[in-house]
Short mmCIF file of C-alpha atoms in Angstrom, two decimals:
data_model
loop_
_atom_site.label_atom_id
_atom_site.label_comp_id
_atom_site.label_asym_id
_atom_site.label_seq_id
_atom_site.Cartn_x
_atom_site.Cartn_y
_atom_site.Cartn_z
CA UNK A 1 -34.31 34.07 47.08
CA UNK A 2 -31.25 31.97 46.32
CA UNK A 3 -29.08 30.61 44.94
CA UNK A 4 -26.83 27.57 43.83
CA UNK A 5 -22.61 27.40 43.39
CA UNK A 6 -21.77 24.42 42.26
CA UNK A 7 -17.74 24.49 41.95
CA UNK A 8 -15.97 23.35 45.06
CA UNK A 9 -13.33 25.21 44.02
CA UNK A 10 -11.04 27.39 47.23
CA UNK A 11 -11.68 30.67 45.25
CA UNK A 12 -16.50 30.08 45.36
CA UNK A 13 -16.99 27.46 47.36
CA UNK A 14 -14.06 25.57 49.37
CA UNK A 15 -14.91 23.75 52.84
CA UNK A 16 -15.09 25.97 55.97
CA UNK A 17 -14.18 29.18 52.92
CA UNK A 18 -15.19 32.46 54.53
CA UNK A 19 -16.47 34.87 51.70
CA UNK A 20 -18.77 38.19 50.78
CA UNK A 21 -21.06 38.54 48.53
CA UNK A 22 -23.67 40.62 46.48
CA UNK A 23 -26.58 39.62 44.43
CA UNK A 24 -28.89 42.22 42.17
CA UNK A 25 -32.20 41.48 41.04
CA UNK A 26 -34.22 42.25 38.16
CA UNK A 27 -38.12 42.93 38.47
CA UNK A 28 -40.17 39.83 38.54
CA UNK A 29 -42.62 38.41 36.30
CA UNK A 30 -45.64 38.94 38.27
CA UNK A 31 -47.83 37.41 35.60
CA UNK A 32 -48.26 34.63 36.86
CA UNK A 33 -49.01 31.18 33.53
CA UNK A 34 -51.61 30.16 31.95
CA UNK A 35 -52.84 26.60 31.28
CA UNK A 36 -52.77 27.64 28.01
CA UNK A 37 -49.67 27.90 27.34
CA UNK A 38 -48.30 25.53 29.75
CA UNK A 39 -48.02 22.85 27.57
CA UNK A 40 -47.00 22.18 23.71
CA UNK A 41 -46.67 19.69 21.61
CA UNK A 42 -45.08 21.01 17.90
CA UNK A 43 -43.39 18.34 14.57
CA UNK A 44 -41.04 20.62 13.20
CA UNK A 45 -38.99 18.93 10.62
CA UNK A 46 -35.10 19.44 10.72
CA UNK A 47 -33.21 21.55 8.29
CA UNK A 48 -29.28 21.03 9.45
CA UNK A 49 -28.54 25.18 10.64
CA UNK A 50 -28.97 26.63 13.81
CA UNK A 51 -33.28 28.28 14.48
CA UNK A 52 -35.93 28.39 17.49
CA UNK A 53 -38.78 25.81 17.20
CA UNK A 54 -42.25 28.54 17.96
CA UNK A 55 -43.96 27.55 20.66
CA UNK A 56 -45.91 30.27 22.01
CA UNK A 57 -44.19 29.93 25.08
CA UNK A 58 -41.36 29.60 27.38
CA UNK A 59 -40.63 26.07 27.45
CA UNK A 60 -38.33 25.30 30.62
CA UNK A 61 -38.79 21.13 29.68
CA UNK A 62 -38.39 19.98 26.04
CA UNK A 63 -38.66 16.73 25.36
CA UNK A 64 -37.05 15.90 21.41
CA UNK A 65 -37.18 12.81 20.00
CA UNK A 66 -36.66 11.87 15.80
CA UNK A 67 -40.08 10.68 14.03
CA UNK A 68 -37.64 8.91 10.65
CA UNK A 69 -34.48 6.70 12.51
CA UNK A 70 -34.12 5.40 15.90
CA UNK A 71 -32.32 7.84 18.06
CA UNK A 72 -32.11 9.08 21.45
CA UNK A 73 -34.77 11.39 24.04
CA UNK A 74 -33.83 14.03 24.60
CA UNK A 75 -34.20 15.68 27.43
CA UNK A 76 -33.77 19.42 29.02
CA UNK A 77 -34.47 21.21 31.46
CA UNK A 78 -33.85 24.87 32.88
CA UNK A 79 -32.45 23.65 36.18
CA UNK A 80 -29.16 21.82 34.11
CA UNK A 81 -29.85 24.77 31.98
CA UNK A 82 -28.63 24.58 28.13
CA UNK A 83 -26.14 22.21 26.53
CA UNK A 84 -27.38 19.15 29.82
CA UNK A 85 -29.23 16.39 28.36
CA UNK A 86 -30.34 13.21 29.41
CA UNK A 87 -31.74 10.19 27.62
CA UNK A 88 -34.57 8.44 28.40
CA UNK A 89 -33.86 5.54 27.19
CA UNK A 90 -30.82 5.61 28.51
CA UNK A 91 -29.63 4.73 32.26
CA UNK A 92 -26.55 8.15 32.16
CA UNK A 93 -26.53 10.80 34.63
CA UNK A 94 -26.02 14.62 32.89
CA UNK A 95 -24.09 14.92 29.16
CA UNK A 96 -23.72 17.84 27.55
CA UNK A 97 -23.50 18.57 23.99
CA UNK A 98 -23.60 22.10 22.64
CA UNK A 99 -25.20 21.38 19.04
CA UNK A 100 -28.48 20.06 20.37
CA UNK A 101 -30.49 22.33 22.20
CA UNK A 102 -29.11 25.83 23.01
CA UNK A 103 -31.48 28.23 24.29
CA UNK A 104 -34.93 28.33 25.90
CA UNK A 105 -37.04 31.55 24.22
CA UNK A 106 -39.40 33.64 25.16
CA UNK A 107 -42.26 32.16 23.13
CA UNK A 108 -38.87 29.04 21.22
CA UNK A 109 -36.34 26.98 22.44
CA UNK A 110 -33.42 27.03 19.74
CA UNK A 111 -31.47 23.76 18.17
CA UNK A 112 -28.08 23.44 16.76
CA UNK A 113 -26.66 21.45 13.87
CA UNK A 114 -26.68 18.49 15.57
CA UNK A 115 -28.45 15.32 13.87
CA UNK A 116 -29.52 13.69 16.81
CA UNK A 117 -32.34 17.06 17.05
CA UNK A 118 -32.01 19.14 13.63
CA UNK A 119 -30.67 16.69 10.89
CA UNK A 120 -32.22 17.51 7.54
CA UNK A 121 -35.03 16.81 6.42
CA UNK A 122 -35.82 14.42 9.20
CA UNK A 123 -38.93 14.72 11.12
CA UNK A 124 -38.87 15.52 14.67
CA UNK A 125 -41.41 15.54 17.34
CA UNK A 126 -41.02 18.14 20.67
CA UNK A 127 -43.26 17.20 23.47
CA UNK A 128 -42.05 21.27 26.10
CA UNK A 129 -43.96 22.20 29.47
CA UNK A 130 -43.83 25.73 31.00
CA UNK A 131 -42.92 26.61 34.50
CA UNK A 132 -42.28 29.69 36.15
CA UNK A 133 -41.00 32.98 34.11
CA UNK A 134 -39.00 33.84 37.32
CA UNK A 135 -35.79 32.68 38.80
CA UNK A 136 -36.17 28.77 40.01
CA UNK A 137 -36.04 29.08 44.33
CA UNK A 138 -34.42 27.33 46.90
CA UNK A 139 -37.43 25.98 48.75
CA UNK A 140 -37.80 24.33 52.76
CA UNK A 141 -40.03 22.20 52.43
CA UNK A 142 -38.93 19.34 52.46
CA UNK A 143 -36.24 17.07 54.59
CA UNK A 144 -33.10 18.11 52.94
CA UNK A 145 -34.06 21.52 50.50
CA UNK A 146 -34.65 21.37 46.68
CA UNK A 147 -33.97 24.35 44.07
CA UNK A 148 -37.51 24.48 41.84
CA UNK A 149 -39.48 25.74 39.28
CA UNK A 150 -42.68 26.05 39.08
CA UNK A 151 -45.70 26.47 37.40
CA UNK A 152 -49.02 26.19 40.35
CA UNK A 153 -51.62 26.93 37.88
CA UNK A 154 -50.35 24.37 35.50
CA UNK A 155 -49.71 21.64 38.79
CA UNK A 156 -46.26 20.79 36.79
CA UNK A 157 -42.66 22.10 38.33
CA UNK A 158 -39.61 20.87 37.60
CA UNK A 159 -37.60 19.48 41.11
CA UNK A 160 -34.17 19.25 41.40
CA UNK A 161 -32.05 18.28 44.60
CA UNK A 162 -29.41 15.91 46.82
CA UNK A 163 -29.57 13.67 47.95
CA UNK A 164 -27.38 14.48 51.47
CA UNK A 165 -28.54 11.27 53.98
CA UNK A 166 -27.54 7.92 53.19
CA UNK A 167 -29.47 5.94 50.93
CA UNK A 168 -31.61 3.74 53.77
CA UNK A 169 -33.08 7.07 55.46
CA UNK A 170 -36.22 8.18 54.49
CA UNK A 171 -36.37 12.27 52.88
CA UNK A 172 -38.40 14.26 52.03
CA UNK A 173 -38.68 17.22 49.12
CA UNK A 174 -40.42 20.15 48.55
CA UNK A 175 -42.15 20.31 45.23
CA UNK A 176 -43.72 24.04 45.21
CA UNK A 177 -46.85 23.53 44.14
CA UNK A 178 -49.98 23.85 46.35
CA UNK A 179 -51.32 20.33 45.44
CA UNK A 180 -49.75 15.94 45.88
CA UNK A 181 -48.43 15.37 42.61
CA UNK A 182 -50.33 12.30 41.27
CA UNK A 183 -47.26 11.85 39.28
CA UNK A 184 -43.07 12.19 39.10
CA UNK A 185 -40.78 11.16 36.69
CA UNK A 186 -37.16 11.09 38.75
CA UNK A 187 -33.83 10.57 37.71
CA UNK A 188 -29.96 10.34 39.51
CA UNK A 189 -28.12 13.16 36.86
CA UNK A 190 -24.80 12.33 38.50
CA UNK A 191 -24.70 8.51 37.66
CA UNK A 192 -26.22 5.77 36.69
CA UNK A 193 -29.72 4.70 36.95
CA UNK A 194 -32.88 4.14 36.04
CA UNK A 195 -35.66 6.79 35.34
CA UNK A 196 -38.30 5.91 37.31
CA UNK A 197 -41.71 6.78 37.63
CA UNK A 198 -44.85 7.19 39.85
CA UNK A 199 -48.33 7.03 39.35
CA UNK A 200 -51.24 7.98 41.44
CA UNK A 201 -53.02 5.53 40.21
CA UNK A 202 -50.77 2.59 40.83
CA UNK A 203 -50.10 3.26 44.35
CA UNK A 204 -47.51 4.29 47.01
CA UNK A 205 -45.32 1.11 46.27
CA UNK A 206 -45.17 0.76 42.95
CA UNK A 207 -42.85 1.96 40.31
CA UNK A 208 -42.48 1.76 36.17
CA UNK A 209 -39.44 2.73 34.59
CA UNK A 210 -38.99 5.24 31.00
CA UNK A 211 -36.14 2.69 29.24
CA UNK A 212 -37.47 -0.33 30.28
CA UNK A 213 -40.16 -2.00 29.02
CA UNK A 214 -40.28 -4.52 32.37
#
């Protein structure tokens, strides 16, 4: 239902500039994701060459970790795009690397030649979740619009938003699900910040942090 501009260059998105655009859509996939093909854990051994890691469905979020060495935890999702990584053992924001996760495919994901995700003879594990088969949508359900890819059948969604108000001002963001989420993982992508995890069992005012032992 829309598209997102990731630039402030004058050719596309100058402050106060007027533009004309056309948008062409492909036929949507009318088959909703099933619960059985919405999550998978896969263990694999690296070979040092670009390859696909089979899942049996097209993933939307992938978390990769070495089981052999003390390496980082790498997170990738379709809203930020391939090559854009977050590390859940770090407070750092987005970073890019062209040789780690390189593609989200219809039944797999692709990795490059980086030792962090595909060193020869090294063992890895990946957790993969499936959101919507179609393009992400602009969600206006909160006080600030969000971009959402949601799999309502599995109760899973990926949400991207820009906090446009002062930090002291409460904001709400649409998540695209049919009921209130029971667990939320939140990470700032444009700067340094902890990974905040909320769960209903802890109550509304409590949190834990993926990057901390607290």
